Coordinates of C-alpha atoms in Angstrom, one line a residue:
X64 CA -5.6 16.6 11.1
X65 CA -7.4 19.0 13.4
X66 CA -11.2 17.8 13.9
X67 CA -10.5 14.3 13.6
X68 CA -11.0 13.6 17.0
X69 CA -15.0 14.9 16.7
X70 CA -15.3 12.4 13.6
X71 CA -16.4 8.8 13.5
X72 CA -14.4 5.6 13.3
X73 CA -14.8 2.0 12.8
X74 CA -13.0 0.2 15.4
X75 CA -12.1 -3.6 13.0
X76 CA -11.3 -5.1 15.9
X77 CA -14.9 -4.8 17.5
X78 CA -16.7 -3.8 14.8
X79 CA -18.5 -0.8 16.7
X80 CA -19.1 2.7 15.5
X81 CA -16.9 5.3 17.4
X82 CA -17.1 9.0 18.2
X83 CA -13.4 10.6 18.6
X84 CA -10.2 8.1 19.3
X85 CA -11.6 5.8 21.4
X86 CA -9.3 2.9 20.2
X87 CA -6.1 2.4 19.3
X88 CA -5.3 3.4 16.1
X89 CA -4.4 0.6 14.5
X90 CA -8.0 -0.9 15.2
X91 CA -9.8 1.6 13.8
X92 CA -10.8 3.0 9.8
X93 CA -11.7 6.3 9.0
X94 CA -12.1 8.9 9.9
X95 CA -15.6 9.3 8.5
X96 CA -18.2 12.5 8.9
X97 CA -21.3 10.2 10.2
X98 CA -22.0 7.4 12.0
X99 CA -23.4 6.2 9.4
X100 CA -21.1 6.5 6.9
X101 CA -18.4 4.7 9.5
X102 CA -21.2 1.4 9.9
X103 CA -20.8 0.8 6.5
X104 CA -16.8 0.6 6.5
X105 CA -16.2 -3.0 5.7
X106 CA -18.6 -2.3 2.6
X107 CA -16.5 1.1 1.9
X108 CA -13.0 -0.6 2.5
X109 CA -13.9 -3.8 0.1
X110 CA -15.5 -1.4 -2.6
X111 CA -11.7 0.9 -2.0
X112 CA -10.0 -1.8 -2.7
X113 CA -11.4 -3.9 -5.7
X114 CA -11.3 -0.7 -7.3
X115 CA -7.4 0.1 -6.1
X116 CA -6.9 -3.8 -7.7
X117 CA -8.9 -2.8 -11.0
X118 CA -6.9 0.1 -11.1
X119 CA -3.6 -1.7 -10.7
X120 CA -4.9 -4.5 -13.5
X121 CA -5.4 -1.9 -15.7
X122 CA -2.2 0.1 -15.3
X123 CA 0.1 -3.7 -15.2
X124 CA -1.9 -4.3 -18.6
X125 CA -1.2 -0.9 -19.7
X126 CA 2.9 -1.2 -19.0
X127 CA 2.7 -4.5 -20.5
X128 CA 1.5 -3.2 -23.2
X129 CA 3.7 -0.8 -24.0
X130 CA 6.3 -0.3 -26.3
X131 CA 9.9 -1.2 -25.0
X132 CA 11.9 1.9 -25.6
X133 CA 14.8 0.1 -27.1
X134 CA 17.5 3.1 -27.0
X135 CA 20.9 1.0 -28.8

């Protein structure tokens, strides 16, 4: 994890931008390579994690689906 002290963070608690650890780590996201980048985290997380829960849909449907592998 060298280097990601020089990167950027999104500290949830205050909802500033932050160079280096600044904060605690469990208020901040990231790391993330601009400031920029680390301003849009609540946009970033939400869009990480419908697609984690699409991903998880798709793979519960898939299992249901499946054939039982019925071995008697």
């Amino acid at each position: 994890m060298s280097g990601d002290s020089e990167k950027y963070w999104y500290n949830l608690t205050t909802g500033e931008v932050e160079h280096g650890y600044v904060s605690p780590h469990v208020d901040r996201a990231g790391p993330f390579e601009t400031a920029e980048e680390a301003a849009r985290a609540p946009e970033i997380i939400r869009e990480r994690s419908r697609a984690w829960a699409e991903e998880e849909r798709r793979e519960d449907a898939s299992q249901m689906n499946a054939p039982e592998n019925d071995e008697n």
